[in-house]
mmCIF file of C-alpha atoms in Angstrom:
data_model
loop_
_atom_site.group_PDB
_atom_site.id
_atom_site.type_symbol
_atom_site.label_atom_id
_atom_site.label_comp_id
_atom_site.label_asym_id
_atom_site.label_seq_id
_atom_site.Cartn_x
_atom_site.Cartn_y
_atom_site.Cartn_z
ATOM 1 C CA UNK A 178 12.133 5.743 25.080
ATOM 2 C CA UNK A 179 8.826 5.383 26.149
ATOM 3 C CA UNK A 180 7.641 1.817 26.407
ATOM 4 C CA UNK A 181 4.659 2.389 23.186
ATOM 5 C CA UNK A 182 7.597 3.279 20.684
ATOM 6 C CA UNK A 183 9.533 0.023 20.846
ATOM 7 C CA UNK A 184 9.764 -2.203 17.860
ATOM 8 C CA UNK A 185 7.874 -5.542 18.121
ATOM 9 C CA UNK A 186 8.548 -8.090 15.330
ATOM 10 C CA UNK A 187 8.036 -11.373 14.374
ATOM 11 C CA UNK A 188 9.897 -13.625 11.521
ATOM 12 C CA UNK A 189 7.963 -15.911 9.179
ATOM 13 C CA UNK A 190 11.136 -18.245 9.254
ATOM 14 C CA UNK A 191 13.574 -18.785 6.332
ATOM 15 C CA UNK A 192 10.728 -17.151 3.634
ATOM 16 C CA UNK A 193 11.453 -14.083 1.843
ATOM 17 C CA UNK A 194 8.320 -11.783 1.786
ATOM 18 C CA UNK A 195 7.664 -8.884 -0.546
ATOM 19 C CA UNK A 196 4.078 -7.315 0.904
ATOM 20 C CA UNK A 197 2.010 -6.455 3.950
ATOM 21 C CA UNK A 198 -1.412 -5.513 3.735
ATOM 22 C CA UNK A 199 -4.072 -4.169 6.789
ATOM 23 C CA UNK A 200 -7.022 -5.546 7.194
ATOM 24 C CA UNK A 201 -10.227 -3.804 8.423
ATOM 25 C CA UNK A 202 -10.958 -5.591 11.455
ATOM 26 C CA UNK A 203 -12.938 -3.144 13.916
ATOM 27 C CA UNK A 204 -10.223 -1.878 15.807
ATOM 28 C CA UNK A 205 -7.677 -4.002 15.589
ATOM 29 C CA UNK A 206 -4.858 -4.148 14.598
ATOM 30 C CA UNK A 207 -4.335 -6.406 11.805
ATOM 31 C CA UNK A 208 -1.883 -7.405 8.798
ATOM 32 C CA UNK A 209 -1.461 -9.659 5.870
ATOM 33 C CA UNK A 210 1.952 -11.021 4.664
ATOM 34 C CA UNK A 211 2.473 -13.080 1.663
ATOM 35 C CA UNK A 212 5.865 -15.028 0.971
ATOM 36 C CA UNK A 213 7.797 -14.649 -2.323
ATOM 37 C CA UNK A 214 9.798 -18.119 -2.525
ATOM 38 C CA UNK A 215 10.917 -19.201 -6.074
ATOM 39 C CA UNK A 216 11.675 -23.167 -4.745
ATOM 40 C CA UNK A 217 9.328 -24.168 -2.232
ATOM 41 C CA UNK A 218 5.894 -23.547 -1.119
ATOM 42 C CA UNK A 219 4.579 -20.170 -0.458
ATOM 43 C CA UNK A 220 1.858 -18.911 2.190
ATOM 44 C CA UNK A 221 0.142 -16.186 3.375
ATOM 45 C CA UNK A 222 0.166 -15.361 7.219
ATOM 46 C CA UNK A 223 -2.879 -13.301 8.870
ATOM 47 C CA UNK A 224 -1.665 -11.553 11.930
ATOM 48 C CA UNK A 225 -2.946 -9.461 14.890
ATOM 49 C CA UNK A 226 -0.775 -6.735 17.137
ATOM 50 C CA UNK A 227 -1.322 -6.358 20.347
ATOM 51 C CA UNK A 228 -0.710 -3.226 21.743
ATOM 52 C CA UNK A 229 -1.673 -3.141 24.855
ATOM 53 C CA UNK A 230 0.483 -6.783 25.448
ATOM 54 C CA UNK A 231 3.198 -5.679 23.187
ATOM 55 C CA UNK A 232 2.917 -9.057 20.906
ATOM 56 C CA UNK A 233 1.821 -10.241 18.007
ATOM 57 C CA UNK A 234 -0.075 -13.401 17.248
ATOM 58 C CA UNK A 235 -0.898 -15.675 14.621
ATOM 59 C CA UNK A 236 -4.992 -15.338 13.558
ATOM 60 C CA UNK A 237 -4.732 -17.510 9.438
ATOM 61 C CA UNK A 238 -1.947 -19.221 8.224
ATOM 62 C CA UNK A 239 -2.942 -20.246 4.224
ATOM 63 C CA UNK A 240 -0.964 -21.637 1.476
ATOM 64 C CA UNK A 241 -0.809 -20.646 -1.489
ATOM 65 C CA UNK A 242 0.385 -22.074 -4.717
ATOM 66 C CA UNK A 243 3.006 -19.418 -6.083
ATOM 67 C CA UNK A 244 4.683 -15.936 -5.506
ATOM 68 C CA UNK A 245 2.889 -13.365 -3.259
ATOM 69 C CA UNK A 246 2.570 -9.949 -5.054
ATOM 70 C CA UNK A 247 0.199 -8.160 -3.052
ATOM 71 C CA UNK A 248 -2.275 -8.790 -1.345
ATOM 72 C CA UNK A 249 -5.933 -5.808 -0.631
ATOM 73 C CA UNK A 250 -8.921 -7.230 2.189
ATOM 74 C CA UNK A 251 -12.548 -6.144 1.375
ATOM 75 C CA UNK A 252 -14.085 -6.820 4.631
ATOM 76 C CA UNK A 253 -13.448 -10.705 5.183
ATOM 77 C CA UNK A 254 -12.162 -11.457 2.249
ATOM 78 C CA UNK A 255 -8.164 -10.626 0.782
ATOM 79 C CA UNK A 256 -7.567 -10.679 -3.044
ATOM 80 C CA UNK A 257 -4.488 -12.036 -3.535
ATOM 81 C CA UNK A 258 -2.150 -11.506 -6.660
ATOM 82 C CA UNK A 259 0.429 -14.227 -6.941
ATOM 83 C CA UNK A 260 2.489 -15.443 -9.509
ATOM 84 C CA UNK A 261 2.356 -19.806 -10.230
ATOM 85 C CA UNK A 262 5.957 -20.391 -10.798
ATOM 86 C CA UNK A 263 5.065 -23.079 -13.149
ATOM 87 C CA UNK A 264 3.314 -21.526 -15.614
ATOM 88 C CA UNK A 265 4.954 -18.033 -14.852
ATOM 89 C CA UNK A 266 2.198 -16.187 -14.920
ATOM 90 C CA UNK A 267 -0.754 -13.745 -13.120
ATOM 91 C CA UNK A 268 -3.188 -14.958 -11.367
ATOM 92 C CA UNK A 269 -5.404 -13.798 -8.897
ATOM 93 C CA UNK A 270 -7.094 -15.977 -5.908
ATOM 94 C CA UNK A 271 -10.055 -14.501 -3.247
ATOM 95 C CA UNK A 272 -9.717 -16.063 0.628
ATOM 96 C CA UNK A 273 -12.833 -15.380 2.651
ATOM 97 C CA UNK A 274 -12.022 -15.241 6.035
ATOM 98 C CA UNK A 275 -14.388 -16.951 8.846
ATOM 99 C CA UNK A 276 -13.864 -17.101 12.624
ATOM 100 C CA UNK A 277 -10.973 -19.346 14.558
ATOM 101 C CA UNK A 278 -8.698 -19.713 11.462
ATOM 102 C CA UNK A 279 -11.004 -21.083 9.295
ATOM 103 C CA UNK A 280 -11.203 -20.114 6.055
ATOM 104 C CA UNK A 281 -12.390 -20.583 1.647
ATOM 105 C CA UNK A 282 -10.697 -20.412 -1.420
ATOM 106 C CA UNK A 283 -13.868 -18.177 -3.233
ATOM 107 C CA UNK A 284 -11.781 -18.079 -6.869
ATOM 108 C CA UNK A 285 -8.786 -18.750 -8.077
ATOM 109 C CA UNK A 286 -8.667 -18.085 -11.676
ATOM 110 C CA UNK A 287 -5.280 -16.881 -14.233
ATOM 111 C CA UNK A 288 -5.091 -13.054 -14.500
ATOM 112 C CA UNK A 289 -2.345 -12.209 -17.063
ATOM 113 C CA UNK A 290 -0.645 -8.484 -16.556
ATOM 114 C CA UNK A 291 -2.858 -8.025 -13.519
ATOM 115 C CA UNK A 292 -0.788 -5.248 -11.295
ATOM 116 C CA UNK A 293 -3.524 -4.305 -8.760
ATOM 117 C CA UNK A 294 -6.627 -4.876 -7.086
ATOM 118 C CA UNK A 295 -8.583 -1.401 -5.962
ATOM 119 C CA UNK A 296 -11.464 -2.164 -3.629
ATOM 120 C CA UNK A 297 -13.121 0.754 -2.578
ATOM 121 C CA UNK A 298 -14.603 0.643 0.854
ATOM 122 C CA UNK A 299 -18.861 0.309 0.945
ATOM 123 C CA UNK A 300 -19.097 -0.020 -2.511
ATOM 124 C CA UNK A 301 -19.663 -3.800 -4.207
ATOM 125 C CA UNK A 302 -17.420 -2.533 -6.707
ATOM 126 C CA UNK A 303 -13.907 -3.827 -7.296
ATOM 127 C CA UNK A 304 -11.328 -2.819 -10.020
ATOM 128 C CA UNK A 305 -8.539 -4.575 -11.831
ATOM 129 C CA UNK A 306 -5.499 -3.262 -13.392
ATOM 130 C CA UNK A 307 -3.651 -4.884 -15.483
ATOM 131 C CA UNK A 308 -0.133 -3.366 -17.355
ATOM 132 C CA UNK A 309 -3.088 -2.802 -20.618
ATOM 133 C CA UNK A 310 -6.465 -1.908 -19.146
ATOM 134 C CA UNK A 311 -8.347 -1.335 -16.052
ATOM 135 C CA UNK A 312 -11.471 -3.821 -15.453
ATOM 136 C CA UNK A 313 -14.810 -2.825 -13.462
ATOM 137 C CA UNK A 314 -16.209 -6.152 -11.378
ATOM 138 C CA UNK A 315 -19.719 -5.994 -9.571
ATOM 139 C CA UNK A 316 -19.556 -8.091 -6.674
ATOM 140 C CA UNK A 317 -23.448 -8.153 -6.241
ATOM 141 C CA UNK A 318 -24.140 -8.689 -10.154
ATOM 142 C CA UNK A 319 -21.214 -10.852 -11.281
ATOM 143 C CA UNK A 320 -20.446 -8.659 -13.753
ATOM 144 C CA UNK A 321 -17.347 -7.545 -16.098
ATOM 145 C CA UNK A 322 -16.977 -3.932 -17.773
ATOM 146 C CA UNK A 323 -13.356 -2.664 -19.292
ATOM 147 C CA UNK A 324 -13.778 0.839 -18.645
ATOM 148 C CA UNK A 325 -9.818 1.584 -19.833
ATOM 149 C CA UNK A 326 -8.580 -0.417 -22.584
ATOM 150 C CA UNK A 327 -4.769 0.638 -24.091
ATOM 151 C CA UNK A 328 -2.045 -0.665 -26.226
ATOM 152 C CA UNK A 329 0.698 0.950 -23.523
ATOM 153 C CA UNK A 330 2.127 -0.919 -21.196
ATOM 154 C CA UNK A 331 2.102 0.158 -17.797
ATOM 155 C CA UNK A 332 2.925 -0.728 -14.394
ATOM 156 C CA UNK A 333 1.267 0.825 -11.111
ATOM 157 C CA UNK A 334 -2.430 1.493 -10.920
ATOM 158 C CA UNK A 335 -4.259 3.576 -8.230
ATOM 159 C CA UNK A 336 -7.617 5.361 -7.758
ATOM 160 C CA UNK A 337 -8.292 8.808 -6.755
ATOM 161 C CA UNK A 338 -10.718 7.591 -3.168
ATOM 162 C CA UNK A 339 -12.267 10.934 -3.739
ATOM 163 C CA UNK A 340 -12.840 10.854 -7.222
ATOM 164 C CA UNK A 341 -14.049 7.265 -8.123
ATOM 165 C CA UNK A 342 -13.463 7.863 -12.371
ATOM 166 C CA UNK A 343 -9.904 9.335 -12.217
ATOM 167 C CA UNK A 344 -7.209 6.378 -12.494
ATOM 168 C CA UNK A 345 -3.170 7.742 -12.016
ATOM 169 C CA UNK A 346 -1.057 5.243 -13.532
ATOM 170 C CA UNK A 347 2.435 4.672 -13.845
ATOM 171 C CA UNK A 348 5.094 4.079 -16.939
ATOM 172 C CA UNK A 349 8.435 3.950 -16.445
ATOM 173 C CA UNK A 350 9.202 6.984 -14.760
ATOM 174 C CA UNK A 351 6.199 8.835 -16.037
ATOM 175 C CA UNK A 352 2.975 9.288 -14.795
ATOM 176 C CA UNK A 353 -0.526 8.903 -16.640
ATOM 177 C CA UNK A 354 -3.886 10.530 -15.162
ATOM 178 C CA UNK A 355 -6.880 9.693 -17.078
ATOM 179 C CA UNK A 356 -10.706 10.235 -16.215
ATOM 180 C CA UNK A 357 -12.728 7.215 -17.544
ATOM 181 C CA UNK A 358 -15.618 9.638 -18.484
ATOM 182 C CA UNK A 359 -12.549 11.028 -21.023
ATOM 183 C CA UNK A 360 -10.480 9.487 -23.305
ATOM 184 C CA UNK A 361 -7.672 12.082 -22.451
ATOM 185 C CA UNK A 362 -4.786 11.153 -21.420
ATOM 186 C CA UNK A 363 -2.603 13.449 -19.099
ATOM 187 C CA UNK A 364 0.814 12.414 -19.164
ATOM 188 C CA UNK A 365 4.045 13.730 -17.457
ATOM 189 C CA UNK A 366 7.884 12.887 -16.091
ATOM 190 C CA UNK A 367 7.350 12.538 -12.452
ATOM 191 C CA UNK A 368 10.827 11.256 -11.631
ATOM 192 C CA UNK A 369 13.787 10.328 -13.560
ATOM 193 C CA UNK A 370 14.162 6.680 -13.071
ATOM 194 C CA UNK A 371 11.060 4.095 -12.192
ATOM 195 C CA UNK A 372 8.175 5.312 -10.166
ATOM 196 C CA UNK A 373 7.975 2.495 -7.676
ATOM 197 C CA UNK A 374 4.668 3.281 -4.932
ATOM 198 C CA UNK A 375 1.807 5.555 -5.520
ATOM 199 C CA UNK A 376 -0.520 6.441 -2.783
ATOM 200 C CA UNK A 377 -3.511 8.845 -2.663
ATOM 201 C CA UNK A 378 -4.324 11.417 0.036
ATOM 202 C CA UNK A 379 -6.859 9.864 1.815
ATOM 203 C CA UNK A 380 -7.903 13.258 3.336
ATOM 204 C CA UNK A 381 -7.036 15.762 0.695
ATOM 205 C CA UNK A 382 -8.516 16.031 -2.807
ATOM 206 C CA UNK A 383 -6.273 15.399 -5.450
ATOM 207 C CA UNK A 384 -3.158 15.002 -3.718
ATOM 208 C CA UNK A 385 -1.073 11.869 -3.881
ATOM 209 C CA UNK A 386 2.614 10.388 -3.164
ATOM 210 C CA UNK A 387 4.918 8.913 -5.311
ATOM 211 C CA UNK A 388 8.692 6.753 -4.237
ATOM 212 C CA UNK A 389 11.021 6.572 -7.188
ATOM 213 C CA UNK A 390 14.738 4.290 -7.746
ATOM 214 C CA UNK A 391 16.020 7.531 -8.151
ATOM 215 C CA UNK A 392 15.912 7.839 -4.113
ATOM 216 C CA UNK A 393 13.404 10.703 -4.440
ATOM 217 C CA UNK A 394 9.779 11.115 -3.682
ATOM 218 C CA UNK A 395 7.769 13.559 -4.520
ATOM 219 C CA UNK A 396 3.539 15.274 -3.104
ATOM 220 C CA UNK A 397 1.695 15.926 -6.738
ATOM 221 C CA UNK A 398 -1.786 17.399 -7.453
ATOM 222 C CA UNK A 399 -2.397 16.249 -10.202
ATOM 223 C CA UNK A 400 -4.450 19.217 -11.558
ATOM 224 C CA UNK A 401 -1.036 21.181 -12.041
ATOM 225 C CA UNK A 402 1.522 18.644 -12.895
ATOM 226 C CA UNK A 403 4.437 20.887 -14.290
ATOM 227 C CA UNK A 404 5.902 20.642 -10.583
ATOM 228 C CA UNK A 405 6.026 18.089 -7.621
ATOM 229 C CA UNK A 406 4.617 20.654 -5.069
ATOM 230 C CA UNK A 407 6.523 18.943 -2.508
ATOM 231 C CA UNK A 408 10.229 16.619 -2.892
ATOM 232 C CA UNK A 409 11.814 15.029 -0.650
ATOM 233 C CA UNK A 410 15.470 15.330 -1.498
ATOM 234 C CA UNK A 411 17.793 14.577 0.984
ATOM 235 C CA UNK A 412 17.495 10.694 0.754
ATOM 236 C CA UNK A 413 20.492 8.400 -0.137
ATOM 237 C CA UNK A 414 18.561 5.088 -1.284
ATOM 238 C CA UNK A 415 15.562 3.780 -3.670
ATOM 239 C CA UNK A 416 12.508 4.472 -2.042
ATOM 240 C CA UNK A 417 10.481 1.389 -2.308
ATOM 241 C CA UNK A 418 7.233 2.303 -0.724
ATOM 242 C CA UNK A 419 5.327 5.851 0.709
ATOM 243 C CA UNK A 420 2.580 5.776 2.254
ATOM 244 C CA UNK A 421 0.199 8.419 3.426
ATOM 245 C CA UNK A 422 -1.537 7.982 7.503
ATOM 246 C CA UNK A 423 -5.201 7.248 6.816
ATOM 247 C CA UNK A 424 -6.104 9.339 9.951
ATOM 248 C CA UNK A 425 -3.740 12.394 9.954
ATOM 249 C CA UNK A 426 -2.228 12.850 6.083
ATOM 250 C CA UNK A 427 0.399 15.036 7.802
ATOM 251 C CA UNK A 428 2.045 11.675 8.389
ATOM 252 C CA UNK A 429 4.147 9.884 6.031
ATOM 253 C CA UNK A 430 6.055 6.690 6.119
ATOM 254 C CA UNK A 431 8.819 5.882 4.013
ATOM 255 C CA UNK A 432 10.900 2.575 3.385
ATOM 256 C CA UNK A 433 14.123 2.223 1.423
ATOM 257 C CA UNK A 434 16.351 -0.311 0.005
ATOM 258 C CA UNK A 435 19.004 -0.130 3.070
ATOM 259 C CA UNK A 436 16.285 -1.412 4.924
ATOM 260 C CA UNK A 437 15.314 2.122 6.742
ATOM 261 C CA UNK A 438 12.085 3.796 7.411
ATOM 262 C CA UNK A 439 11.575 7.691 7.532
ATOM 263 C CA UNK A 440 8.394 8.746 8.815
ATOM 264 C CA UNK A 441 8.158 12.868 8.269
ATOM 265 C CA UNK A 442 5.115 15.214 9.729
ATOM 266 C CA UNK A 443 4.372 17.729 6.215
ATOM 267 C CA UNK A 444 1.772 19.326 7.522
ATOM 268 C CA UNK A 445 2.715 22.359 4.767
ATOM 269 C CA UNK A 446 0.615 19.664 2.114
ATOM 270 C CA UNK A 447 -2.079 18.451 4.185
ATOM 271 C CA UNK A 448 -5.460 18.605 4.907
ATOM 272 C CA UNK A 449 -4.199 20.145 8.587
ATOM 273 C CA UNK A 450 -4.788 24.047 8.568
ATOM 274 C CA UNK A 451 -0.691 25.298 9.128
ATOM 275 C CA UNK A 452 -1.664 27.704 12.013
ATOM 276 C CA UNK A 453 2.312 28.870 12.255
ATOM 277 C CA UNK A 454 5.184 28.300 10.381
ATOM 278 C CA UNK A 455 6.296 25.932 10.874
ATOM 279 C CA UNK A 456 8.707 23.698 8.522
ATOM 280 C CA UNK A 457 7.848 19.688 7.837
ATOM 281 C CA UNK A 458 10.524 18.019 9.332
ATOM 282 C CA UNK A 459 11.862 14.409 10.060
ATOM 283 C CA UNK A 460 10.135 12.639 12.889
ATOM 284 C CA UNK A 461 11.765 9.555 13.428
ATOM 285 C CA UNK A 462 14.194 7.231 11.038
ATOM 286 C CA UNK A 463 13.497 3.759 12.282
ATOM 287 C CA UNK A 464 16.578 0.877 11.574
ATOM 288 C CA UNK A 465 15.307 -2.281 12.995
ATOM 289 C CA UNK A 466 15.189 -4.056 9.168
ATOM 290 C CA UNK A 467 18.683 -5.481 7.832
ATOM 291 C CA UNK A 468 16.955 -5.676 4.338
ATOM 292 C CA UNK A 469 14.726 -4.168 1.476
ATOM 293 C CA UNK A 470 11.284 -2.806 2.919
ATOM 294 C CA UNK A 471 8.742 -4.040 0.065
ATOM 295 C CA UNK A 472 5.900 -3.857 2.324
ATOM 296 C CA UNK A 473 4.544 -0.744 4.538
ATOM 297 C CA UNK A 474 1.211 -0.566 5.852
ATOM 298 C CA UNK A 475 -0.699 1.280 8.582
ATOM 299 C CA UNK A 476 -2.594 0.209 10.591
ATOM 300 C CA UNK A 477 -6.476 0.497 10.455
ATOM 301 C CA UNK A 478 -7.326 0.374 14.040
ATOM 302 C CA UNK A 479 -6.432 3.592 14.866
ATOM 303 C CA UNK A 480 -3.549 6.365 13.563
ATOM 304 C CA UNK A 481 -0.891 5.515 15.244
ATOM 305 C CA UNK A 482 0.950 1.960 14.018
ATOM 306 C CA UNK A 483 2.916 0.645 11.088
ATOM 307 C CA UNK A 484 3.908 -2.390 9.912
ATOM 308 C CA UNK A 485 6.472 -3.517 7.647
ATOM 309 C CA UNK A 486 8.272 -6.471 6.048
ATOM 310 C CA UNK A 487 11.504 -6.966 4.804
ATOM 311 C CA UNK A 488 12.265 -9.060 2.619
ATOM 312 C CA UNK A 489 14.603 -11.535 4.949
ATOM 313 C CA UNK A 490 10.991 -12.523 6.280
ATOM 314 C CA UNK A 491 10.826 -10.145 9.493
ATOM 315 C CA UNK A 492 7.863 -8.365 9.887
ATOM 316 C CA UNK A 493 7.954 -5.573 12.490
ATOM 317 C CA UNK A 494 5.554 -3.414 14.186
ATOM 318 C CA UNK A 495 6.597 0.429 15.271
ATOM 319 C CA UNK A 496 4.255 3.367 16.693
ATOM 320 C CA UNK A 497 4.327 7.019 16.079
ATOM 321 C CA UNK A 498 6.604 8.522 18.994
ATOM 322 C CA UNK A 499 4.313 10.015 21.651
ATOM 323 C CA UNK A 500 5.907 13.111 21.434
ATOM 324 C CA UNK A 501 4.144 13.267 18.316
ATOM 325 C CA UNK A 502 0.797 12.037 18.941
ATOM 326 C CA UNK A 503 0.418 15.072 21.320
ATOM 327 C CA UNK A 504 1.643 17.225 18.884
ATOM 328 C CA UNK A 505 -1.346 16.041 16.675
ATOM 329 C CA UNK A 506 -3.945 15.984 19.131
ATOM 330 C CA UNK A 507 -3.512 18.748 21.184
#
């Protein structure tokens, strides 16, 4: 095994963790991790993976007043969804990162039912999705606009990066597709048990992947919802995370509740022209974690770095095998 494929690990002590998120810092490999401790304080750690030196260094250590559910970055700003353990309510916090480990809290407010923050790149708009509504917030004008409001309860929400009016939400084991310009909602059964993750293909329009409690991951063309265009059916555990590589969408990573990660090449349903009839295949399985992997994030620096966080508080950096890089690049 070559040096580039060796895993690099950092531990955050005896702290539980459920999320890791990439941060756009030029072409650096920077990730934010949030802790999930019910009976003690919580923190956000911002760390950088130094690929040449094969080590991870801490850039920021930020206290937070609750259990961190999700971290989304937009340039120097971190938007954090967390649960206040005393009030047992969801809150939204915005932290702006400055130089030399300094930061400031821009706001920290109650937002019941908040499930996701969607931050399109190079756009002054962010979207706040709750279990009932989607609100558009203009950062320049500091104005809110309620673009979807429902009586039904929803779990996950993602926006199609190619069509800003198109949102996909989950309702237990169903997917619901809605264009904000229309009132019609397309709803279909995607899994037999709860959907745990949704991720849009960054390079191919209308394509997304879902992972579920039913030990399945599926790729969908949301224009044709009668069946999945690809299904990973040989899996043995619940799929907690399913993520497209942001540079090469034929690479897909899946994380499981047994502490493993599987990296696949799925050229057949990617944006890459299929020059031959080679089947999709498992590139590699990573097994360094000892417990459930709730957080999985590709680096925004280059295509080959993947960060994962186990529930016990260990972040591990893995890389795409060199042989697979050559197959893609050559």
